CSV table of C-alpha atoms and ligand atoms in Angstrom, one decimal:
chain,number,residue,atom,x,y,z
A,1,MET,CA,23.1,-26.4,-17.7
A,2,ALA,CA,19.9,-26.9,-15.7
A,3,LYS,CA,17.9,-23.8,-15.2
A,4,PRO,CA,17.3,-22.6,-11.6
A,5,LYS,CA,14.0,-23.6,-10.1
A,6,VAL,CA,11.6,-20.8,-8.9
A,7,PHE,CA,8.1,-20.6,-7.5
A,8,VAL,CA,6.0,-17.7,-8.6
A,9,THR,CA,3.0,-17.4,-6.3
A,10,ARG,CA,0.5,-15.9,-8.9
A,11,LEU,CA,0.3,-15.0,-12.5
A,12,ILE,CA,1.9,-11.6,-13.0
A,13,PRO,CA,2.0,-9.5,-16.1
A,14,GLU,CA,3.8,-11.0,-19.1
A,15,GLN,CA,6.4,-8.2,-19.1
A,16,GLY,CA,8.0,-10.0,-16.0
A,17,LEU,CA,6.7,-13.5,-16.4
A,18,ALA,CA,8.4,-13.9,-19.8
A,19,ILE,CA,11.8,-12.9,-18.3
A,20,VAL,CA,11.3,-15.4,-15.5
A,21,ARG,CA,10.3,-18.2,-17.8
A,22,ASP,CA,13.2,-17.5,-20.1
A,23,PHE,CA,15.8,-17.8,-17.4
A,24,CYS,CA,14.2,-20.3,-15.0
A,25,GLU,CA,12.2,-23.4,-14.6
A,26,ALA,CA,9.2,-21.7,-13.3
A,27,ASP,CA,6.3,-23.2,-11.3
A,28,VAL,CA,3.6,-20.5,-11.5
A,29,TRP,CA,0.5,-20.7,-9.4
A,30,PRO,CA,-2.2,-20.2,-12.0
A,31,GLU,CA,-5.3,-19.4,-9.8
A,32,GLU,CA,-6.9,-16.1,-9.2
A,33,LEU,CA,-6.8,-16.5,-5.4
A,34,PRO,CA,-3.7,-16.8,-3.2
A,35,LEU,CA,-2.6,-20.3,-2.5
A,36,ALA,CA,-3.2,-21.9,0.9
A,37,ARG,CA,-0.4,-22.1,3.4
A,38,GLU,CA,0.1,-25.9,3.1
A,39,VAL,CA,0.3,-25.4,-0.7
A,40,ILE,CA,3.0,-22.8,-0.5
A,41,LEU,CA,5.0,-24.9,1.9
A,42,GLU,CA,4.8,-27.8,-0.5
A,43,ARG,CA,5.5,-25.9,-3.7
A,44,VAL,CA,8.6,-24.1,-2.5
A,45,LYS,CA,10.4,-27.3,-1.7
A,46,GLY,CA,13.7,-27.4,-3.4
A,47,VAL,CA,13.4,-24.0,-5.2
A,48,ASP,CA,16.3,-21.5,-5.7
A,49,GLY,CA,14.0,-18.5,-5.7
A,50,ILE,CA,10.5,-17.3,-4.8
A,51,LEU,CA,8.6,-14.5,-6.5
A,52,SER,CA,5.9,-13.6,-4.0
A,53,LEU,CA,3.0,-11.2,-3.7
A,54,LEU,CA,1.9,-9.1,-0.8
A,55,THR,CA,-0.8,-11.7,-0.1
A,56,ASP,CA,1.8,-14.4,0.7
A,57,LYS,CA,3.3,-14.7,4.1
A,58,ILE,CA,6.9,-15.6,3.5
A,59,ASP,CA,8.3,-16.4,7.0
A,60,ASP,CA,10.8,-18.8,8.6
A,61,ASP,CA,8.6,-21.8,7.9
A,62,VAL,CA,8.4,-21.1,4.1
A,63,MET,CA,12.2,-20.5,4.1
A,64,ASP,CA,12.8,-23.7,6.0
A,65,ALA,CA,10.6,-25.6,3.5
A,66,ALA,CA,12.6,-24.2,0.6
A,67,GLU,CA,16.1,-24.3,2.0
A,68,PRO,CA,18.9,-25.2,1.5
A,69,GLY,CA,18.9,-23.9,-2.0
A,70,LEU,CA,16.9,-20.7,-1.6
A,71,ARG,CA,19.0,-17.8,-2.8
A,72,VAL,CA,16.5,-15.0,-3.3
A,73,ILE,CA,13.0,-13.7,-2.4
A,74,SER,CA,11.6,-11.2,-4.8
A,75,ASN,CA,8.4,-9.5,-3.7
A,76,TYR,CA,6.1,-8.1,-6.3
A,77,ALA,CA,5.3,-4.9,-4.3
A,78,VAL,CA,7.1,-1.9,-2.9
A,79,GLY,CA,5.8,-2.9,0.6
A,80,PHE,CA,7.4,-6.0,2.1
A,81,ASP,CA,5.6,-6.4,5.5
A,82,ASN,CA,4.5,-9.9,4.3
A,83,VAL,CA,8.1,-11.1,4.3
A,84,ASP,CA,10.0,-11.8,7.4
A,85,VAL,CA,13.1,-9.8,6.3
A,86,GLY,CA,14.9,-10.5,9.6
A,87,ALA,CA,14.7,-14.2,9.0
A,88,ALA,CA,15.9,-13.8,5.4
A,89,THR,CA,18.8,-11.7,6.5
A,90,ARG,CA,19.9,-14.2,9.1
A,91,ARG,CA,20.0,-16.8,6.3
A,92,GLY,CA,21.9,-14.4,4.0
A,93,ILE,CA,19.0,-14.4,1.5
A,94,PRO,CA,18.4,-11.0,-0.3
A,95,VAL,CA,14.8,-9.8,-0.5
A,96,GLY,CA,13.8,-7.6,-3.4
A,97,ASN,CA,10.9,-5.1,-3.8
A,98,THR,CA,9.6,-2.7,-6.5
A,99,PRO,CA,10.0,0.9,-5.4
A,100,GLY,CA,9.7,4.0,-7.6
A,101,VAL,CA,7.7,2.6,-10.5
A,102,LEU,CA,4.4,2.8,-8.6
A,103,THR,CA,4.9,6.1,-6.9
A,104,ASP,CA,2.9,8.3,-9.4
A,105,THR,CA,0.2,5.8,-10.0
A,106,THR,CA,-0.4,5.3,-6.3
A,107,ALA,CA,-0.3,9.0,-5.5
A,108,ASP,CA,-2.7,9.6,-8.4
A,109,PHE,CA,-5.1,7.1,-6.8
A,110,ALA,CA,-4.7,8.5,-3.3
A,111,PHE,CA,-5.6,12.0,-4.7
A,112,ALA,CA,-8.5,10.5,-6.7
A,113,LEU,CA,-9.8,9.0,-3.4
A,114,LEU,CA,-9.3,12.4,-1.7
A,115,MET,CA,-11.3,14.1,-4.5
A,116,ALA,CA,-14.0,11.4,-4.6
A,117,ALA,CA,-14.5,11.6,-0.9
A,118,ALA,CA,-14.5,15.4,-0.7
A,119,ARG,CA,-17.0,15.8,-3.6
A,120,ARG,CA,-19.1,12.7,-2.9
A,121,VAL,CA,-18.5,11.2,-6.3
A,122,VAL,CA,-19.5,7.6,-5.3
A,123,GLU,CA,-22.6,8.8,-3.5
A,124,GLY,CA,-23.6,10.9,-6.5
A,125,ASP,CA,-23.2,7.9,-8.8
A,126,ASN,CA,-25.3,5.6,-6.5
A,127,PHE,CA,-27.9,8.4,-6.2
A,128,THR,CA,-28.3,8.7,-10.0
A,129,ARG,CA,-28.4,4.9,-10.6
A,130,ALA,CA,-31.0,4.5,-7.8
A,131,GLY,CA,-33.3,6.9,-9.8
A,132,LYS,CA,-33.2,9.6,-7.1
A,133,TRP,CA,-32.1,12.4,-9.4
A,134,LYS,CA,-35.3,14.4,-9.8
A,135,THR,CA,-33.9,17.9,-10.2
A,136,TRP,CA,-30.9,20.2,-9.7
A,137,GLY,CA,-30.8,20.8,-5.9
A,138,PRO,CA,-29.3,23.8,-4.1
A,139,MET,CA,-28.5,21.5,-1.1
A,140,LEU,CA,-27.9,18.3,-3.0
A,141,LEU,CA,-24.8,16.2,-2.1
A,142,LEU,CA,-22.8,19.2,-0.8
A,143,GLY,CA,-19.2,18.3,-0.3
A,144,GLN,CA,-16.0,20.0,0.8
A,145,ASP,CA,-13.6,22.2,-1.1
A,146,ILE,CA,-10.2,20.9,-1.9
A,147,THR,CA,-8.6,24.1,-3.2
A,148,ARG,CA,-6.8,25.9,-0.4
A,149,ALA,CA,-7.7,23.2,2.2
A,150,THR,CA,-5.0,21.8,4.5
A,151,LEU,CA,-3.6,18.4,3.6
A,152,GLY,CA,-1.8,16.4,6.3
A,153,ILE,CA,0.5,13.7,5.0
A,154,ILE,CA,1.6,11.0,7.4
A,155,GLY,CA,4.8,9.4,6.0
A,156,PHE,CA,6.9,11.6,3.6
A,157,GLY,CA,8.4,8.9,1.5
A,158,ARG,CA,8.1,8.7,-2.3
A,159,ILE,CA,4.3,8.4,-2.3
A,160,GLY,CA,3.8,11.0,0.4
A,161,LYS,CA,5.9,13.4,-1.6
A,162,GLY,CA,3.9,12.6,-4.7
A,163,MET,CA,0.7,13.7,-2.7
A,164,ALA,CA,2.4,16.9,-1.7
A,165,LYS,CA,3.3,17.6,-5.3
A,166,ARG,CA,-0.3,17.0,-6.5
A,167,ALA,CA,-1.6,19.2,-3.7
A,168,GLN,CA,0.4,22.2,-5.0
A,169,GLY,CA,-1.8,22.3,-8.0
A,170,PHE,CA,-4.8,22.9,-5.7
A,171,ASP,CA,-3.0,25.6,-3.7
A,172,MET,CA,-3.3,23.4,-0.6
A,173,ARG,CA,-1.5,24.0,2.6
A,174,VAL,CA,0.6,20.9,3.1
A,175,LEU,CA,1.8,19.5,6.4
A,176,TYR,CA,3.7,16.3,6.9
A,177,TYR,CA,4.6,14.1,9.8
A,178,ASP,CA,7.6,11.7,9.3
A,179,PRO,CA,9.9,11.1,12.2
A,180,PHE,CA,12.5,9.6,9.8
A,181,CYS,CA,12.8,12.8,7.6
A,182,GLU,CA,11.8,15.9,9.6
A,183,ASP,CA,14.0,18.2,7.5
A,184,ASP,CA,13.5,16.8,4.0
A,185,PRO,CA,14.8,19.2,1.4
A,186,TYR,CA,12.0,18.2,-1.0
A,187,ALA,CA,9.5,19.8,1.4
A,188,ALA,CA,10.5,23.3,0.4
A,189,GLN,CA,10.1,22.6,-3.3
A,190,VAL,CA,6.5,21.6,-2.8
A,191,GLY,CA,5.7,24.0,0.0
A,192,ALA,CA,5.2,21.3,2.6
A,193,ARG,CA,6.0,21.9,6.3
A,194,SER,CA,7.1,19.3,8.8
A,195,ILE,CA,5.0,19.2,12.0
A,196,ASP,CA,4.3,16.9,14.9
A,197,LEU,CA,1.5,14.3,14.6
A,198,ASP,CA,-1.0,15.9,17.0
A,199,SER,CA,-0.8,19.3,15.3
A,200,LEU,CA,-1.1,17.7,11.9
A,201,LEU,CA,-4.3,15.8,13.0
A,202,ARG,CA,-5.7,19.0,14.6
A,203,GLU,CA,-5.1,21.2,11.6
A,204,SER,CA,-5.8,19.1,8.6
A,205,ASP,CA,-8.9,18.9,6.5
A,206,PHE,CA,-7.6,15.8,4.8
A,207,VAL,CA,-5.2,13.3,6.4
A,208,SER,CA,-3.5,10.9,4.0
A,209,VAL,CA,-1.6,7.9,5.2
A,210,HIS,CA,1.7,6.9,3.4
A,211,THR,CA,3.7,5.0,6.0
A,212,PRO,CA,5.0,1.4,5.7
A,213,LEU,CA,3.5,-1.1,8.1
A,214,ILE,CA,6.0,-1.5,10.9
A,215,GLY,CA,5.6,-2.0,14.7
A,216,GLU,CA,5.4,1.8,15.3
A,217,THR,CA,2.7,2.4,12.6
A,218,TYR,CA,0.4,-0.5,13.6
A,219,HIS,CA,-3.0,1.1,14.5
A,220,LEU,CA,-1.3,4.6,14.4
A,221,ILE,CA,-4.7,5.8,13.5
A,222,ASN,CA,-6.7,4.7,16.5
A,223,ALA,CA,-9.4,6.1,18.8
A,224,ASP,CA,-7.0,8.6,20.3
A,225,THR,CA,-5.5,9.9,17.1
A,226,LEU,CA,-9.0,10.0,15.4
A,227,SER,CA,-10.3,12.1,18.3
A,228,LYS,CA,-7.7,14.8,17.5
A,229,MET,CA,-9.0,15.2,14.0
A,230,LYS,CA,-11.5,17.8,12.9
A,231,PRO,CA,-15.1,16.6,12.8
A,232,THR,CA,-15.1,17.6,9.1
A,233,ALA,CA,-11.8,15.8,8.4
A,234,ILE,CA,-11.5,13.2,5.7
A,235,LEU,CA,-9.1,10.2,6.2
A,236,ILE,CA,-7.4,8.5,3.2
A,237,ASN,CA,-5.4,5.3,3.5
A,238,THR,CA,-3.6,3.8,0.5
A,239,ALA,CA,-0.7,2.5,2.5
A,240,ARG,CA,-1.4,-0.7,4.6
A,241,GLY,CA,-4.7,-1.6,6.2
A,242,PRO,CA,-3.4,-2.3,9.8
A,243,VAL,CA,-2.1,1.3,10.1
A,244,VAL,CA,-5.8,2.2,10.8
A,245,ASP,CA,-7.7,0.5,13.6
A,246,PRO,CA,-11.0,-0.4,11.8
A,247,GLU,CA,-13.1,-0.5,15.0
A,248,ALA,CA,-12.0,2.9,16.0
A,249,LEU,CA,-12.6,4.2,12.5
A,250,TYR,CA,-16.1,2.8,12.5
A,251,HIS,CA,-16.9,4.6,15.7
A,252,ALA,CA,-15.4,7.9,14.5
A,253,LEU,CA,-17.3,7.8,11.3
A,254,LYS,CA,-20.6,6.7,12.9
A,255,GLU,CA,-20.4,9.2,15.8
A,256,GLY,CA,-19.2,12.2,13.8
A,257,GLY,CA,-15.7,12.2,15.1
A,258,ILE,CA,-14.5,12.6,11.4
A,259,SER,CA,-16.7,13.1,8.4
A,260,PHE,CA,-15.5,10.6,5.8
A,261,ALA,CA,-12.9,8.0,5.0
A,262,ALA,CA,-11.6,6.6,1.8
A,263,LEU,CA,-9.6,3.3,2.1
A,264,ASP,CA,-7.8,1.3,-0.5
A,265,VAL,CA,-6.4,-1.0,2.1
A,266,THR,CA,-8.1,-2.6,5.1
A,267,GLU,CA,-7.4,-4.9,8.1
A,268,PRO,CA,-7.9,-7.7,7.1
A,269,GLU,CA,-7.9,-7.9,3.3
A,270,PRO,CA,-10.4,-8.4,1.9
A,271,ILE,CA,-12.6,-6.7,4.5
A,272,ARG,CA,-15.2,-9.1,5.9
A,273,MET,CA,-18.6,-8.5,4.2
A,274,ASP,CA,-20.2,-8.4,7.7
A,275,HIS,CA,-17.9,-5.7,8.9
A,276,PRO,CA,-19.8,-2.7,10.4
A,277,LEU,CA,-17.7,-0.3,8.3
A,278,LEU,CA,-19.6,-1.5,5.3
A,279,THR,CA,-22.9,-0.3,6.7
A,280,LEU,CA,-21.7,3.3,6.6
A,281,GLU,CA,-22.4,5.8,3.7
A,282,ASN,CA,-19.5,8.1,4.6
A,283,LEU,CA,-16.9,5.7,3.5
A,284,ILE,CA,-15.4,4.5,0.2
A,285,ILE,CA,-13.5,1.2,0.1
A,286,THR,CA,-11.6,0.1,-3.0
A,287,PRO,CA,-9.9,-3.3,-3.3
A,288,HIS,CA,-6.2,-2.4,-2.9
A,289,ILE,CA,-5.8,-1.0,-6.4
A,290,ALA,CA,-3.8,2.2,-6.0
A,291,SER,CA,-0.9,0.9,-8.1
A,292,ALA,CA,-3.2,-0.9,-10.5
A,293,SER,CA,-2.5,0.7,-13.9
A,294,VAL,CA,-1.5,-1.5,-16.9
A,295,ALA,CA,1.8,0.2,-17.3
A,296,THR,CA,2.7,0.2,-13.6
A,297,ARG,CA,1.8,-3.4,-12.9
A,298,GLY,CA,3.9,-4.3,-16.0
A,299,LYS,CA,6.9,-2.4,-14.7
A,300,MET,CA,6.5,-4.0,-11.3
A,301,ALA,CA,6.6,-7.4,-12.9
A,302,GLN,CA,9.7,-6.5,-14.8
A,303,MET,CA,11.4,-5.2,-11.7
A,304,ALA,CA,10.4,-8.3,-9.7
A,305,ALA,CA,11.8,-10.5,-12.4
A,306,GLU,CA,15.1,-8.6,-12.6
A,307,ASN,CA,15.5,-8.8,-8.8
A,308,LEU,CA,14.8,-12.6,-8.9
A,309,ILE,CA,17.3,-13.2,-11.7
A,310,ALA,CA,20.0,-11.1,-10.2
A,311,GLY,CA,19.6,-13.1,-7.0
A,312,LEU,CA,19.8,-16.4,-8.8
A,313,GLN,CA,23.0,-15.2,-10.6
A,314,GLY,CA,24.6,-14.3,-7.3
A,315,GLU,CA,24.5,-10.6,-8.3
A,316,ARG,CA,23.3,-7.7,-6.1
A,317,LEU,CA,19.6,-7.2,-6.5
A,318,PRO,CA,18.8,-3.9,-8.3
A,319,ASN,CA,16.3,-3.2,-5.5
A,320,CYS,CA,17.2,-4.9,-2.2
A,321,VAL,CA,15.5,-4.2,1.1
A,322,ASN,CA,18.2,-6.0,3.2
A,323,PRO,CA,21.5,-4.9,1.7
A,324,GLU,CA,23.2,-6.1,5.0
A,325,VAL,CA,23.3,-9.5,3.4
A,326,TYR,CA,26.0,-8.2,1.0
A,327,GLU,CA,28.0,-6.5,3.8
A,328,ARG,CA,28.1,-9.8,5.7
A,329,ALA,CA,29.2,-11.7,2.6
A,330,GLN,CA,32.1,-9.3,2.2
A,331,ALA,CA,33.2,-9.4,5.8
B,401,DGY,C1,2.8,-2.2,-2.9
B,401,DGY,O1,3.5,-2.4,-3.9
B,401,DGY,O2,3.2,-2.3,-1.8
B,401,DGY,C2,1.4,-1.9,-3.1
B,401,DGY,O3,0.6,-1.9,-2.0
B,401,DGY,C3,0.8,-2.7,-4.2
B,401,DGY,O4,-0.3,-2.0,-4.7
């Protein structure tokens, strides 16, 4: 029997790619950079499944180009704001993602950014390499304490909870804001307290963003919300770039509205090299690598492959973001 045809939009770790190649006739985009829009529209023609990355916009046009055979979209990420899930659902196409396996790796990285920002690790390294280290200095590169400081977590999903758990080890006071789980039982286990957003912004020494990108969270961190933060506060974003308004952040950092920011995600990605944020010293930017450990990226690849193959076999995806497609099929 002919193997199902799939398009994989980039090389992913062998742990997943081997499974895909075994089961499917796979067209894998081999380049390092994401493919142009026209290319994706061309390459998906006649496929049964798409394994996409967060850099690929999978919308109605892509689904139109692939239909009528398209049976599954498997996104190699926990976030799926790059996929028009509504459009997929209307067509009865299940969309898969990779939750869980990247929680610890991402929370580790968010905490690493918090610590690097608070203790000026990147500035210290630059200072040393620039030959400026002449002596031990009583006032040299003074940072902020983490132990017993207040951490405000925006979004108390898996990764937000992971941050709260890590903060316990530093005796931090942990506040969280999440309108979808105000009374989360996990909060008591990690000593976190639910609070409204304004109070969280006013009281936190560190504010860490862990929300998905949806209409309500677009530019949630803006001139108004930044103005409510302490002038000494540090902002960490490992969620999605557009949750933070980059122009407002630039002004807050430049004018002393907040003291430091550490971003793993930006709007747009990659950040333009002439963006004013890059002129600031009180900012760390990393290239969307919070989930980038060898083990985690391998597990994500395996999960994405399993979602893809389940969809091709007409089975329920192990991790499906639009389970309504199954309810409709049963009705
Ligand atoms: C995700 O999976 O959504 C992450 O942003 C990838 O690092």
